[in-house]
XYZ file of C-alpha atoms in Angstrom:
140
model
C -9.441 54.759 33.288
C -7.290 52.698 30.875
C -5.617 49.571 32.075
C -2.077 49.581 30.638
C -1.049 46.410 32.398
C 0.998 44.083 30.145
C 0.387 40.368 30.370
C 3.130 37.920 29.495
C 1.845 35.391 27.002
C 3.616 32.108 26.508
C 4.373 31.406 22.877
C 2.785 28.251 21.635
C 5.312 25.789 20.339
C 5.278 25.755 16.560
C 4.595 22.325 15.152
C 6.252 21.288 11.911
C 3.732 19.759 9.521
C 5.276 16.870 7.584
C 2.276 16.251 5.385
C -1.440 15.788 5.130
C -3.283 12.566 4.343
C -4.623 13.023 0.799
C -7.602 10.782 1.583
C -8.995 12.203 4.848
C -6.945 15.369 5.395
C -5.461 14.368 8.779
C -2.243 16.324 9.433
C 1.036 14.461 9.985
C 3.506 16.008 12.440
C 6.627 14.709 14.168
C 4.475 13.857 17.202
C 2.072 11.573 15.320
C 4.330 10.416 12.484
C 4.043 6.801 13.663
C 0.335 6.929 12.704
C 1.250 7.591 9.050
C 3.056 5.815 6.259
C 4.949 7.612 3.510
C 3.815 6.173 0.196
C 3.707 6.863 -3.500
C 0.146 8.108 -4.090
C -0.894 7.429 -7.685
C -3.632 10.046 -7.901
C -1.248 12.941 -7.168
C 1.833 11.263 -8.699
C 3.838 12.169 -5.598
C 4.964 10.861 -2.228
C 2.391 11.508 0.501
C 1.822 10.694 4.178
C -1.257 8.440 4.355
C -2.698 7.801 7.814
C -3.141 4.259 9.073
C -6.919 4.832 9.364
C -7.157 5.329 5.592
C -4.718 2.563 4.725
C -7.425 0.019 3.945
C -10.661 1.971 3.785
C -12.206 -0.097 1.009
C -11.348 2.163 -1.930
C -7.571 2.375 -1.750
C -5.082 -0.465 -1.498
C -1.376 -0.593 -0.777
C 0.971 -2.364 -3.161
C 4.112 -3.426 -1.307
C 5.675 -4.546 -4.586
C 5.962 -0.889 -5.653
C 8.697 1.563 -4.814
C 10.664 -0.567 -2.336
C 10.397 1.211 1.016
C 7.556 3.399 -0.281
C 4.627 1.234 -1.365
C 2.118 2.807 -3.720
C -1.487 3.574 -2.868
C -3.935 3.232 -5.707
C -7.682 2.848 -6.143
C -8.706 -0.808 -5.879
C -9.609 -0.813 -9.578
C -5.879 -0.632 -10.357
C -5.073 -3.878 -8.510
C -4.917 -7.503 -9.596
C -5.106 -10.539 -7.316
C -1.941 -12.632 -7.653
C -0.354 -15.712 -6.127
C 3.061 -14.963 -4.599
C 5.632 -16.815 -2.560
C 4.989 -16.283 1.160
C 7.791 -14.988 3.389
C 7.788 -18.080 5.590
C 7.353 -20.651 2.849
C 4.321 -21.706 0.863
C 2.234 -19.346 -1.247
C -0.351 -16.656 -0.560
C -2.728 -14.432 -2.494
C -1.868 -10.735 -2.556
C -2.967 -7.695 -4.494
C -0.426 -6.053 -6.780
C -1.018 -2.960 -8.859
C -1.350 -3.416 -12.602
C 1.728 -1.286 -13.303
C 3.981 -3.829 -11.543
C 2.503 -6.670 -13.577
C 2.820 -4.650 -16.779
C 6.290 -3.180 -16.121
C 8.115 -6.168 -14.648
C 8.842 -9.655 -15.860
C 7.931 -11.336 -12.542
C 4.371 -12.529 -13.208
C 2.682 -14.868 -15.677
C -0.863 -16.126 -16.013
C -1.971 -19.575 -14.941
C -2.411 -21.727 -18.058
C -5.845 -22.887 -16.910
C -7.644 -19.996 -15.152
C -5.577 -16.927 -16.111
C -4.824 -15.731 -12.562
C -1.424 -14.049 -12.300
C 1.295 -15.825 -10.338
C 4.978 -15.218 -9.751
C 7.023 -17.225 -12.226
C 8.512 -19.330 -9.431
C 5.062 -20.691 -8.599
C 4.314 -21.581 -12.228
C 7.749 -23.091 -12.942
C 6.789 -26.735 -12.513
C 3.256 -27.136 -13.820
C 2.218 -23.776 -15.275
C -0.805 -23.858 -12.954
C -1.735 -21.660 -9.992
C -2.110 -23.385 -6.604
C -5.931 -23.586 -6.954
C -5.800 -25.216 -10.399
C -2.960 -27.495 -9.332
C -5.067 -28.665 -6.377
C -8.055 -29.314 -8.691
C -5.837 -31.308 -11.065
C -4.599 -33.467 -8.181
C -8.191 -34.102 -7.021
C -9.199 -35.103 -10.559
C -6.347 -37.645 -10.684
C -7.540 -39.302 -7.467
């Protein structure tokens, strides 16, 4: 005897995929979009959704100086440590990708140690904060 009974099956809701993390493969959807950041990804030369887990995994770094609202993600070998003006006053060390240093006129090297700094930091003495501090200690 054949059972011809028809069962009603609920359709699963289709989920729109916004992207896939190019580092770990995690899928970005509207439901978990807050766990991702849209960035310029240098290895694919395109904008990608990178998950927060992969944001600082030791091989890739984010450069907030790139692309305005869309920072770039590049291998650490493409970054340079620089001194920049801090948001709330003072100075801080950050990592900026080499393309920003090469393509903009915002950074110069410290006259003593060669570390890159924003021009505003070097305006007075031409020295980075570390070398300036050493020079003050030598004067005392």
